[in-house]
Coordinates of C-alpha atoms and ligand atoms in Angstrom, one line a residue:
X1 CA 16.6 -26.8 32.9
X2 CA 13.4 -29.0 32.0
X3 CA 11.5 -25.5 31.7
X4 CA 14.6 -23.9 29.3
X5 CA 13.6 -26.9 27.1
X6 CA 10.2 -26.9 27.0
X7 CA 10.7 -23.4 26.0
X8 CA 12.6 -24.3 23.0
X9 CA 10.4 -27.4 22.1
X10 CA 8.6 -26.0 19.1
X11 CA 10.1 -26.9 15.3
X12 CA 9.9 -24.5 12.4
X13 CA 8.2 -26.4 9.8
X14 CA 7.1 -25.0 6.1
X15 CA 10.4 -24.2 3.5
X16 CA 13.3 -22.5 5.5
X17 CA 16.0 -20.6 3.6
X18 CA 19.1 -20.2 5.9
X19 CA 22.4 -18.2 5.1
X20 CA 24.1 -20.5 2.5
X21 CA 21.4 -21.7 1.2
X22 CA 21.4 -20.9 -3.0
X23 CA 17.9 -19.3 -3.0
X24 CA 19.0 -16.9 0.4
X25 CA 20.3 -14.5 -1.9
X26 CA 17.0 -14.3 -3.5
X27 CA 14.8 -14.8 -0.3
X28 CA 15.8 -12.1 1.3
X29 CA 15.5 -9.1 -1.0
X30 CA 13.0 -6.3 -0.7
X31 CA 11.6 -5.1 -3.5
X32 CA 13.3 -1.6 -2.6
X33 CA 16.7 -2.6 -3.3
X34 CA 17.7 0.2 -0.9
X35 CA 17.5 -1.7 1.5
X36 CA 19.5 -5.2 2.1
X37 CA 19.1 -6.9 5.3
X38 CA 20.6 -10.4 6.3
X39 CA 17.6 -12.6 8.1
X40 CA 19.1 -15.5 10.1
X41 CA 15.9 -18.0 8.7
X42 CA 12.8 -17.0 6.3
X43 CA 10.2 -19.2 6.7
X44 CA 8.0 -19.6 3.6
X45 CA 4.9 -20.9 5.1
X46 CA 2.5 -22.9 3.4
X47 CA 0.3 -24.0 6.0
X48 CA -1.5 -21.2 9.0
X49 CA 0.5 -23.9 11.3
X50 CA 3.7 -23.2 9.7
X51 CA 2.9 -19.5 11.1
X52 CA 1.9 -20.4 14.4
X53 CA 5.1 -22.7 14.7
X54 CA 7.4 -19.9 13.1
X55 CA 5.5 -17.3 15.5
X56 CA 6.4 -19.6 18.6
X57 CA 9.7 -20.3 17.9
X58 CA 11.0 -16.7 17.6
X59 CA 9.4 -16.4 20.6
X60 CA 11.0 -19.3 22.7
X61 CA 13.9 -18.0 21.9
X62 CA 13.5 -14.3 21.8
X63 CA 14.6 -13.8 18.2
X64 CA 13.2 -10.5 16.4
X65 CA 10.9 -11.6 13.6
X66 CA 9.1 -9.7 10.6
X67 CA 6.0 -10.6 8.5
X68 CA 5.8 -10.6 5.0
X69 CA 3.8 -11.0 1.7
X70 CA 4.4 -9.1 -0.8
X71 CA 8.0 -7.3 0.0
X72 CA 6.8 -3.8 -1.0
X73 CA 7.2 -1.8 2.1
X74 CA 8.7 1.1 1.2
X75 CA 10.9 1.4 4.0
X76 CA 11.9 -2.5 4.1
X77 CA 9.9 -2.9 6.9
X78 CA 9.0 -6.5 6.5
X79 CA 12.8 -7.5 6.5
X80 CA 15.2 -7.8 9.1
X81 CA 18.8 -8.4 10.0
X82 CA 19.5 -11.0 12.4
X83 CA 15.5 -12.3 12.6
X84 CA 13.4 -14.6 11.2
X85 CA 10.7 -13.3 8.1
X86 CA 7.9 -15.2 8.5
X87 CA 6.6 -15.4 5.0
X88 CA 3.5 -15.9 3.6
X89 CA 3.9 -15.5 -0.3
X90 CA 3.5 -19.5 -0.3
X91 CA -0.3 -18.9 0.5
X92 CA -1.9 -18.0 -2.1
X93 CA -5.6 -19.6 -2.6
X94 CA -8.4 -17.7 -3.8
X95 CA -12.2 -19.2 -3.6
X96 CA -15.0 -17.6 -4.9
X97 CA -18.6 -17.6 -3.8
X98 CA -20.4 -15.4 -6.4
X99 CA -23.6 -16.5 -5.0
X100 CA -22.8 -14.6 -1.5
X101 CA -20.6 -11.9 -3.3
X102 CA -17.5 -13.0 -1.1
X103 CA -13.8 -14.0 -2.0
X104 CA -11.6 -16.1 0.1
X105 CA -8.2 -15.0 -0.7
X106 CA -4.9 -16.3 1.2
X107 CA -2.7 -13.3 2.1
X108 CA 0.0 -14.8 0.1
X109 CA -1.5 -13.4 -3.2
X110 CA 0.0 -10.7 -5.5
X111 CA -2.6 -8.0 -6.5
X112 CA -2.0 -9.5 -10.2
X113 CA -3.2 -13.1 -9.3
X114 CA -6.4 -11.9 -7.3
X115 CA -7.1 -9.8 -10.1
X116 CA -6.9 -12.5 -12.3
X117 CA -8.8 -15.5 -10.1
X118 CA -11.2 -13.0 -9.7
X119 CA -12.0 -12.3 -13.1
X120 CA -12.5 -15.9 -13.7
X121 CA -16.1 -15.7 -11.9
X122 CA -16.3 -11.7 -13.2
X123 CA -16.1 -10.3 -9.7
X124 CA -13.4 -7.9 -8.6
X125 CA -12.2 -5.9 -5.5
X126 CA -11.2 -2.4 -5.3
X127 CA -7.4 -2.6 -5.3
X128 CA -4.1 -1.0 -6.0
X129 CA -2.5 -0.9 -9.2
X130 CA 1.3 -2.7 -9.3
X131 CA 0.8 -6.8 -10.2
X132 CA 3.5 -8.1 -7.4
X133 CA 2.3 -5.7 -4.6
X134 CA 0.7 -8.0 -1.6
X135 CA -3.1 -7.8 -0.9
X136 CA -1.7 -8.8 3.0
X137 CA 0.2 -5.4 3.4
X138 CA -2.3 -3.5 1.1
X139 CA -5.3 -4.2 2.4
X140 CA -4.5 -3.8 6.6
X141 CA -2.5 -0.2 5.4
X142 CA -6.2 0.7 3.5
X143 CA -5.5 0.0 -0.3
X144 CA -6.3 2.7 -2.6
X145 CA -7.2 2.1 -6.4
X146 CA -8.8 2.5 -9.9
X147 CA -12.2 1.9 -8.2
X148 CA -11.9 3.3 -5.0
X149 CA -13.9 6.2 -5.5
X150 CA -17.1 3.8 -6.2
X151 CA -16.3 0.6 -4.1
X152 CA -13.6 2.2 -1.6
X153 CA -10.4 0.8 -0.2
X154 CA -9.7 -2.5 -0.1
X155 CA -9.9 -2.4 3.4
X156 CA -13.4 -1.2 3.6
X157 CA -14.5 -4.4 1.4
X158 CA -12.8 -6.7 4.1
X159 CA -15.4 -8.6 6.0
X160 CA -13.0 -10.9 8.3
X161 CA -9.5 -11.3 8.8
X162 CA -7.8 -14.4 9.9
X163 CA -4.4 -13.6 12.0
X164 CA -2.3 -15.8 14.3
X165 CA -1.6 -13.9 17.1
X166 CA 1.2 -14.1 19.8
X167 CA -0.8 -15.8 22.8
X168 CA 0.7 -16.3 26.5
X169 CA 3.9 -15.9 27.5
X170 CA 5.6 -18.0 24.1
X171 CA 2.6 -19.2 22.1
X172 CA 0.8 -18.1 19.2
X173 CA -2.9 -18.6 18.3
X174 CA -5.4 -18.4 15.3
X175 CA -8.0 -16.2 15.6
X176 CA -11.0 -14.8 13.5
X177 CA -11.9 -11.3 13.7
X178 CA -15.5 -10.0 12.1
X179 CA -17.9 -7.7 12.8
X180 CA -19.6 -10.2 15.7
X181 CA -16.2 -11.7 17.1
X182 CA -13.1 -9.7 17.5
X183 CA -14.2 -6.9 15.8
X184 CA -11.7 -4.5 17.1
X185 CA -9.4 -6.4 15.2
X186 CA -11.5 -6.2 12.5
X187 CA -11.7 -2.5 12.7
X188 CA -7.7 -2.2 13.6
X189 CA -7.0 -4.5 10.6
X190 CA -8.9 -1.8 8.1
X191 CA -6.4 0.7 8.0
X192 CA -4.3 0.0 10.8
X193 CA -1.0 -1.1 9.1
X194 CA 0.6 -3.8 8.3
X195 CA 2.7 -6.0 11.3
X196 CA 1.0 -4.6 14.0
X197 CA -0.5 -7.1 15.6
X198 CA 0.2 -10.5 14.4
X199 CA 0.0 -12.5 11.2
X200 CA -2.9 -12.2 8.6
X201 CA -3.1 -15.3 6.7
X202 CA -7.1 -15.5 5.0
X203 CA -8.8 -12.7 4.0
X204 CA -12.9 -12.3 3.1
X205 CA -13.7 -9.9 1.0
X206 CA -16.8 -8.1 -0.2
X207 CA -16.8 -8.6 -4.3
X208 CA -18.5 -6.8 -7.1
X209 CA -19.6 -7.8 -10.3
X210 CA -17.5 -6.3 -12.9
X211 CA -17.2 -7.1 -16.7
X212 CA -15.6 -4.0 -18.9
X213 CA -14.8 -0.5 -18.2
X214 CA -13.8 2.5 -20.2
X215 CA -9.7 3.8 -19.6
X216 CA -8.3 6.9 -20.4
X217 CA -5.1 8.6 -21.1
X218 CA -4.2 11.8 -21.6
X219 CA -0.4 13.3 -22.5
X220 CA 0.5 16.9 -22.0
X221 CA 3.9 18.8 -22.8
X222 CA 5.5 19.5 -19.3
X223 CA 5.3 23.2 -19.9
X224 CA 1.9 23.2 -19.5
X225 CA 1.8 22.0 -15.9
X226 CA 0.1 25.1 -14.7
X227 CA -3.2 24.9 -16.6
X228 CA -3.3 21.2 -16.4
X229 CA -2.3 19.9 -12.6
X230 CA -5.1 22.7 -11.6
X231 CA -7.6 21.9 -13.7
X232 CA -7.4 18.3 -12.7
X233 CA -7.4 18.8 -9.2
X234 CA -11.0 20.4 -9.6
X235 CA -12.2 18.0 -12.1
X236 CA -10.9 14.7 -10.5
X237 CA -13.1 15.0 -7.2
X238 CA -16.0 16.6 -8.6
X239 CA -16.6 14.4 -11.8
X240 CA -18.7 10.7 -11.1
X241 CA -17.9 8.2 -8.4
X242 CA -17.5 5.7 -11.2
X243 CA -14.5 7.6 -12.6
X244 CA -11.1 7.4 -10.5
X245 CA -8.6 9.0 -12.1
X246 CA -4.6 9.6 -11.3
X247 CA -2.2 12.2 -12.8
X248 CA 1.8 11.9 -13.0
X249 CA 3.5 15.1 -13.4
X250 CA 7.5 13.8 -14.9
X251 CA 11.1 15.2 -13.9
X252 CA 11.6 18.3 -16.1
X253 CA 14.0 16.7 -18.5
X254 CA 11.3 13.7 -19.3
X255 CA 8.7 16.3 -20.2
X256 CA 5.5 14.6 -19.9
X257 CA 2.3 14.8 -17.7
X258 CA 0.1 12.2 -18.1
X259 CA -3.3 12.0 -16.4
X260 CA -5.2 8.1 -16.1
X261 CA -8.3 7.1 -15.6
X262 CA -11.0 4.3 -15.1
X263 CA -15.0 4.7 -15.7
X264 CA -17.6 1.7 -14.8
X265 CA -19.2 3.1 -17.7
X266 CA -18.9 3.5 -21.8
X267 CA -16.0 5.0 -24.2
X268 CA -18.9 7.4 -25.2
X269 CA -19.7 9.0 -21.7
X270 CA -15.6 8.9 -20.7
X271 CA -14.9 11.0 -23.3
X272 CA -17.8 13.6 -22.5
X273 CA -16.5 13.9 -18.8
X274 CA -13.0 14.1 -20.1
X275 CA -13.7 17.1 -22.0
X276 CA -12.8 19.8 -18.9
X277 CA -9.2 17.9 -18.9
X278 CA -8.7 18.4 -22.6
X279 CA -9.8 21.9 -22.5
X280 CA -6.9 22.9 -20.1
X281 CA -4.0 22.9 -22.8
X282 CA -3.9 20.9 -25.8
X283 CA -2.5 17.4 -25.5
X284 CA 0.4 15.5 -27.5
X285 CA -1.8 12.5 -27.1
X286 CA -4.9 11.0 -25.7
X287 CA -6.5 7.2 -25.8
X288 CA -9.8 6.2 -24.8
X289 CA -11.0 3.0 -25.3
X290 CA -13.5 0.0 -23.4
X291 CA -11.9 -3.1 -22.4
X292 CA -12.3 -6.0 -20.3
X293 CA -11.8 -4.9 -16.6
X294 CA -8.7 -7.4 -16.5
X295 CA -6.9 -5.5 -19.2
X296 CA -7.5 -2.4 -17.5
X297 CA -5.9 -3.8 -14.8
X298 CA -2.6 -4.8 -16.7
X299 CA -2.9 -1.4 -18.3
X300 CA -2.7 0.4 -15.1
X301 CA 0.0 -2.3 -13.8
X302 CA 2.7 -0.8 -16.9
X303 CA 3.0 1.9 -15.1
X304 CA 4.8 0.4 -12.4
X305 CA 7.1 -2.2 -14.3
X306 CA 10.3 -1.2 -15.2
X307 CA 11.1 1.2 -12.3
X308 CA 14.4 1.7 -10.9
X309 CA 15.1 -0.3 -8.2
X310 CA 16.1 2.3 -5.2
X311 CA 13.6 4.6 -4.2
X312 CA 12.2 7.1 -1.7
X313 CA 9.3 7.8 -1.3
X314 CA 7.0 10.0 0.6
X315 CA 2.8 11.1 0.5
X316 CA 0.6 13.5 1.2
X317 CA -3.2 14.1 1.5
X318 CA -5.0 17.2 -0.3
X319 CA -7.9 18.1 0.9
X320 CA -8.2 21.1 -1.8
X321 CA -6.7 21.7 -4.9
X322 CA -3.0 23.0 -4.5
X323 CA -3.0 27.2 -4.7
X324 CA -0.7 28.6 -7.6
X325 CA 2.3 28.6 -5.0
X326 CA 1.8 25.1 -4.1
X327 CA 1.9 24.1 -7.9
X328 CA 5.1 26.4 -8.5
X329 CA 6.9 24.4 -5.7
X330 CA 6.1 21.3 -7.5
X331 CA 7.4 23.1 -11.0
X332 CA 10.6 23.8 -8.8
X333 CA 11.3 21.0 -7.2
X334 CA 10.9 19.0 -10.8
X335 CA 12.8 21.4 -12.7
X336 CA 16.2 20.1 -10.5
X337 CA 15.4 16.5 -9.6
X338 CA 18.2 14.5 -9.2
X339 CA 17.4 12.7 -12.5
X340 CA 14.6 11.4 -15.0
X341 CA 13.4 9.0 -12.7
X342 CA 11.7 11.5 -10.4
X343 CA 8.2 12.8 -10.2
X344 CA 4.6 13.7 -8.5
X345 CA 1.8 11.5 -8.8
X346 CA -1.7 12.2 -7.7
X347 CA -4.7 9.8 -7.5
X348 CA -8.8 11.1 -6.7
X349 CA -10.1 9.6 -3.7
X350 CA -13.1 11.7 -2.5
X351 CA -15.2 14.0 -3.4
X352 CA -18.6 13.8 -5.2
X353 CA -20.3 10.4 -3.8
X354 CA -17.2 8.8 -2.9
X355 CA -17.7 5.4 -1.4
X356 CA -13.9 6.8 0.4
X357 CA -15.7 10.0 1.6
X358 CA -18.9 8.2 2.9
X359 CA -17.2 6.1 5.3
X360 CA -16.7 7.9 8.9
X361 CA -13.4 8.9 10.0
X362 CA -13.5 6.6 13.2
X363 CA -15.4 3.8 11.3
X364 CA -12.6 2.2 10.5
X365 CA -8.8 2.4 11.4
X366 CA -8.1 4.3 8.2
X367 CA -8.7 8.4 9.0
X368 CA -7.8 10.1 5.8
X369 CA -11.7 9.7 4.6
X370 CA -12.5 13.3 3.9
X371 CA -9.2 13.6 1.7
X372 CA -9.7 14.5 -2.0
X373 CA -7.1 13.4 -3.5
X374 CA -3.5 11.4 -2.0
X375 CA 0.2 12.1 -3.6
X376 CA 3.5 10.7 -3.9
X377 CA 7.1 12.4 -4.1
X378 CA 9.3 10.2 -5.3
X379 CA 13.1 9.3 -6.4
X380 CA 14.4 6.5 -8.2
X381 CA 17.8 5.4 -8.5
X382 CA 20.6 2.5 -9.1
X383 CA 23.6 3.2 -8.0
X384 CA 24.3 4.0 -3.8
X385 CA 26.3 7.1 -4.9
X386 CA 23.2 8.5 -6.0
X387 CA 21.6 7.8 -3.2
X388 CA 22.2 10.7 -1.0
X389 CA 21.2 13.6 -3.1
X390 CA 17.8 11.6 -4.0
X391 CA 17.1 10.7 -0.3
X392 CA 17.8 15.2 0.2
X393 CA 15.4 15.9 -2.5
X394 CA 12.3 13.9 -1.2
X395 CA 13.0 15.3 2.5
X396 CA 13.5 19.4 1.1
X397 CA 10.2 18.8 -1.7
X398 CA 8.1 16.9 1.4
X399 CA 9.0 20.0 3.8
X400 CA 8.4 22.8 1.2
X401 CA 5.3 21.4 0.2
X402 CA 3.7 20.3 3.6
X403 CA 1.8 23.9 4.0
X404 CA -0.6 23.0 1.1
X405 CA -1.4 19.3 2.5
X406 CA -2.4 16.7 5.3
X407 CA -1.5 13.4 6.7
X408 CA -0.1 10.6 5.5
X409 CA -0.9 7.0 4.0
X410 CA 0.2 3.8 6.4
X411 CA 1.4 2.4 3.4
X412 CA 3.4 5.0 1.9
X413 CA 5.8 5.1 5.0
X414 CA 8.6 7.4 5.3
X415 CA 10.9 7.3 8.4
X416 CA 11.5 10.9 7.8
X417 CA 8.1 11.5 9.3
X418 CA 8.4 12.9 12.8
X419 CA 4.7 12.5 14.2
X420 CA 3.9 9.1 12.5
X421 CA 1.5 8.1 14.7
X422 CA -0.9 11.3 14.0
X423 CA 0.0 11.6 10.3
X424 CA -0.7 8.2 9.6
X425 CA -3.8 7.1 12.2
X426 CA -5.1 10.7 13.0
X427 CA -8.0 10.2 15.5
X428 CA -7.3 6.6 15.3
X429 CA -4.3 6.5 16.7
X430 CA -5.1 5.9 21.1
X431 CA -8.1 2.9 19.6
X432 CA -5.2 1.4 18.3
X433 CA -3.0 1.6 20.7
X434 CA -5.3 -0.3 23.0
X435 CA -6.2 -2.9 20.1
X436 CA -2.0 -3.6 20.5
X437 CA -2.2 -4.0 24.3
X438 CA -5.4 -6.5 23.8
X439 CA -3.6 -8.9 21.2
X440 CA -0.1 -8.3 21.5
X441 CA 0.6 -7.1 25.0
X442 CA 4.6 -8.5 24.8
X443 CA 4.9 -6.2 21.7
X444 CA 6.0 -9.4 19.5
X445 CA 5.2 -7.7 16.5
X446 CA 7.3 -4.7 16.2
X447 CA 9.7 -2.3 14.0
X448 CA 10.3 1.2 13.7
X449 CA 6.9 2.6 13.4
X450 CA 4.8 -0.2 14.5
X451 CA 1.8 0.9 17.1
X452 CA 3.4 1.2 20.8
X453 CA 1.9 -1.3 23.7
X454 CA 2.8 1.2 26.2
X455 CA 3.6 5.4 25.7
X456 CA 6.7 5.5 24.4
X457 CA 6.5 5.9 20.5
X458 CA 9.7 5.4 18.5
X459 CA 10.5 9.0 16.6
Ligands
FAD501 C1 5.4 -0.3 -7.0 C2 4.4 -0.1 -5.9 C3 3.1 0.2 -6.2 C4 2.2 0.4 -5.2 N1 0.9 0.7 -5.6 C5 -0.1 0.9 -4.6 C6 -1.4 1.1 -5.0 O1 -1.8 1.2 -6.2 N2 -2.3 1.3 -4.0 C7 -2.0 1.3 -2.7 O2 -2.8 1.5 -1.8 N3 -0.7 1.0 -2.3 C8 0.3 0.8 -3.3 N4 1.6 0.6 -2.9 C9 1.9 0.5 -1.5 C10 1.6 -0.8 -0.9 O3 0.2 -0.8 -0.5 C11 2.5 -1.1 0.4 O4 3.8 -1.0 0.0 C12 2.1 -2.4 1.1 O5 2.5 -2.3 2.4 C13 2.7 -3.5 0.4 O6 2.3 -4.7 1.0 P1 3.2 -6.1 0.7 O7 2.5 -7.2 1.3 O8 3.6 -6.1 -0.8 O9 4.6 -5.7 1.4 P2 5.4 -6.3 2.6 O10 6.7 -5.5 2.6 O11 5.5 -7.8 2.6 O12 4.6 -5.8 3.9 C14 4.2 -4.5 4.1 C15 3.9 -4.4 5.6 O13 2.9 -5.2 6.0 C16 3.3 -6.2 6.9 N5 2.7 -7.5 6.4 C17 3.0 -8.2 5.3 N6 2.3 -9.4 5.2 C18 1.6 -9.4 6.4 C19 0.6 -10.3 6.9 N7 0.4 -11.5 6.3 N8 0.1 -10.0 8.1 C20 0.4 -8.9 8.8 N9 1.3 -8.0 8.3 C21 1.8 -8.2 7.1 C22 4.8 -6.2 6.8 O14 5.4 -6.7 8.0 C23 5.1 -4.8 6.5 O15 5.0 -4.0 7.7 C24 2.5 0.3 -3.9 C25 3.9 0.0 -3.5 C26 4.8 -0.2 -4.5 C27 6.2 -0.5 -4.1

C-alpha cells in the first residue's frame, strides 16, 4: 500500500486543461482538423520541471502520454485520446550569442517567432517555411527550407539538445546530449523523429549571419506542365547552393504552376540564373525582387496560410528528374483531383555543393542526403464527406508514382506507408533502434510509428 502511494506521489504542475475546462476545446486541437482526439489532461508546461513532473506522473500511473509543440503532425501524432499531451508551446525563449554564432531557443517556439528573435541580432537558421509550424518537431524530423541547400537542415545546425528522458522504473530525468556527452542522442535527435525518445525542451543552434536576399516567383499556365516541371527538375539541383528553390504544380481546374525561390545573393544575379526557368514556356507572371531576409520569410509563409483544414498528405524523394511517364502520372492524377485544393509540390535539396548532399548518409539520423529534390501529394478538404475520396486519391497518386522515387521524410508521415521504418530512417534505422533501448528501454514514448525498443515494428 505504502509502495502504491509513493508511486502516485508526484503532482502535475504548469497550466492543466481538463475536459470541461472552456479553453479544452481549444487545447486539444491538431492543426489537421482530421483528426480530433479527447486527452484526459494537457499539460502546458512552462518550466523543464513541469515536464519531468508531467513525464512522471503518466508514468506512476500508467497513463499513455504524447509530446507536443507545434501541433503540425500530419498524422495527429502528438495528440491522444484518453492520455496526457505534455505540451511545450509555453516555452518559448530565444537568446542569442552572436559572438559564438549560437542560439538558445526553447522548443516551445513557432518557426515565425525564431525567425523573428533571430533577426533582431541579423542571424538566422535554415528552417521550414509555415509561421506556426514547431522548431521541436521540425528540427528532430530534419527540417527542410529556403536555405537548406547552403546551410542544410535544421537538424544539421543543432549543436545540443536538452530532453527529459523517462529514467528508472517511474522517473524522468534532464539530460544534455552534444557531440562530447550523449552524443548518440545528439545524432538520433538530427533526423530521428519527433517523440521518440523523450521530451526536447532547449535547443542550440549553429546561426548565420544573414541580412537580405533576392526571391523569386515565377507563374505558368497549367498546360504547360510538361516543359516546365522538367526543366525545373534539371535546373533546381544544378544551379548555386545559394539558391533553393520549390515548385507547386495546382489541381487542373486552379491552373497555375508556380515555381519559388530564395538566393543569398542580388536581384541582378537571380534573374540571370532564372533565365533556363523562363526559357521553358512563357510565364503569366514573374516577380523578382531583394528584401530583408525576414520578409522573405513572411513571403514564403503565404503560402501556407489559408489552407483547408483536413488534409493528407504523403512525400517522396527524387533522386533524378521524373522521366516523361512520371510527369504524365502527375498531369493525370491532377487532371481528376478530388477538388481545387489538391496539388504536387517539390523543393531542391541536393545537388551542386549542397550543404544537404555533403553530409554522410550515417552522419546523422537523417538518410535521405543524396536526394535531389523531396515532394508532397496532397489533399485538402472541409467537410468529413469528402474525406474519403481525398484520403483514395493520395494512396492511388502515392502508389502510381512510387516507381520514379525514394524514401520518405519523418516529418511528412503517412500511416499508409507499409515499411516506415526503412522509408523514413534508411540505413539508420537498427542505430536507432538501439538509441531507444539506451534512453527509453520501457518504451514510454510511443505511438503508431515511433522507433521499436524491441523487434516488433507496428505496420
Ligand atoms: C502547413 C505545414 C507546413 C510545413 N512546412 C514544413 C517545412 O517547410 N519544412 C519542413 O521540414 N517541414 C514542414 N512541415 C512538416 C513539419 O516539419 C512537421 O509537421 C513537424 O513534425 C511539426 O512539428 P510540430 O512541433 O509543429 O508538431 P507536433 O505535432 O507538436 O509534433 C510533431 C512530432 O514531434 C513530436 N514532438 C513535438 N514536440 C516535441 C518535443 N518537444 N520533444 C520531442 N518530441 C516532440 C510529437 O510528439 C510528434 O510526434 C510542415 C507541416 C505543415 C502542417
Amino acid at each position: 500500500m505504502a509502495q502504491k502511494s509513493k508511486e502516485k506521489s508526484t503532482r502535475l504542475t504548469g497550466r492543466i486543461v481538463i475536459p470541461g475546462n472552456p479553453s479544452y476545446n481549444t487545447a486539444r486541437m491538431e492543426y489537421n482538423r482530421r483528426f480530433s482526439k479527447f486527452p484526459r489532461i494537457i499539460v502546458f508546461c512552462q518550466r523543464t520541471q513541469d515536464v519531468i513532473n508531467a513525464v512522471k506522473w503518466a508514468r506512476e500511473r500508467g497513463i499513455r502520454l504524447r509530446v507536443r509543440s507545434g501541433r503540425h503532425s500530419y498524422e495527429g501524432f502528438s495528440a491522444v485520446n484518453g492520455g496526457i499531451i505534455i505540451d511545450v508551446s509555453e516555452m518559448n525563449k530565444v537568446k542569442v550569442d552572436r559572438k559564438n554564432r549560437v542560439a538558445i531557443v526553447q522548443t516551445g517556439n513557432p518557426l515565425a517567432r525564431v525567425y523573428k528573435k533571430l533577426w533582431h541580432k541579423r542571424v538566422a537558421i535554415p528552417a521550414g517555411t509555415a509561421p506556426d509550424v514547431g522548431v521541436a518537431g521540425l528540427t528532430l524530423g530534419g527540417g527542410v527550407g529556403l536555405l537548406s541547400r547552403k546551410y542544410g537542415l535544421t537538424c544539421d545546425n543543432l549543436k545540443q539538445v536538452k530532453m527529459v528522458v523517462a529514467s528508472g522504473r517511474y522517473g524522468a530525468r534532464t539530460i544534455v546530449a552534444d557531440r562530447k556527452k550523449h552524443s548518440d542522442l545528439l545524432w538520433a535527435s538530427r533526423g530521428g523523429g519527433g517523440g521518440n525518445f523523450g521530451v526536447a525542451t532547449e535547443y542550440t543552434f549553429r546561426v548565420r549571419t544573414i541580412s537580405s536576399v533576392s526571391i523569386y516567383s515565377i507563374t505558368w499556365k497549367w498546360s504547360d506542365l510538361e516543359k516546365v516541371l522538367p526543366a525545373w527538375q534539371r535546373w533546381a539541383p544544378s544551379v548555386t547552393n545559394r539558391l533553393t528553390s520549390t515548385i507547386e504544380v495546382a489541381a487542373k481546374q486552379v491552373g497555375t504552376i508556380v515555381s519559388t525561390g530564395q538566393l543569398l545573393g542580388g536581384a541582378e544575379e537571380l534573374r540571370r540564373l532564372i533565365r533556363p526557368l523562363l526559357r521553358a514556356a512563357t510565364p503569366v507572371k514573374v516577380m523578382v525582387k531583394t528584401v530583408p531576409f525576414i520578409d522573405a520569410t513572411k513571403f514564403f509563409a503565404e503560402s501556407d496560410l489559408n489552407l483547408e483544414p483536413k488534409f493528407k498528405i504523403t512525400g517522396a524523394y527524387g533522386f533524378q528528374p521524373l522521366p516523361p511517364e512520371g510527369v504524365r502520372i502527375i498531369r493525370d492524377f491532377l487532371s481528376k483531383a478530388p477538388n481545387r485544393h489538391a496539388s504536387v509540390w517539390s523543393q531542391s535539396l541536393g545537388g551542386a555543393g549542397s550543404a544537404v548532399s555533403r553530409v554522410s548518409p550515417t552522419a546523422t539520423a537523417y538518410p535521405h542526403r543524396k536526394a535531389e529534390t523531396i515532394y508532397e501529394l496532397s489533399a485538402r478538404w472541409r467537410n468529413n464527406r469528402e474525406q474519403k475520396q481525398n484520403i483514395q486519391w493520395v494512396k492511388r497518386f502515392r502508389r502510381a508514382l512510387r516507381p520514379f522515387v525514394k524514401g520518405d521524410y519523418v516529418n511528412f508521415p503517412d500511416l499508409q506507408i507499409k515499411n516506415w521504418p526503412k522509408a523514413y530512417y534508411g540505413v539508420n534505422f537498427g542505430r536507432l533502434k538501439q538509441v531507444k533501448r539506451k534512453y527509453d528501454p520501457h518504451n514510454v514514448f510511443r505511438f503508431a510509428q515511433s522507433i521499436p525498443v524491441g523487434k516488433q515494428v507496428r505496420k
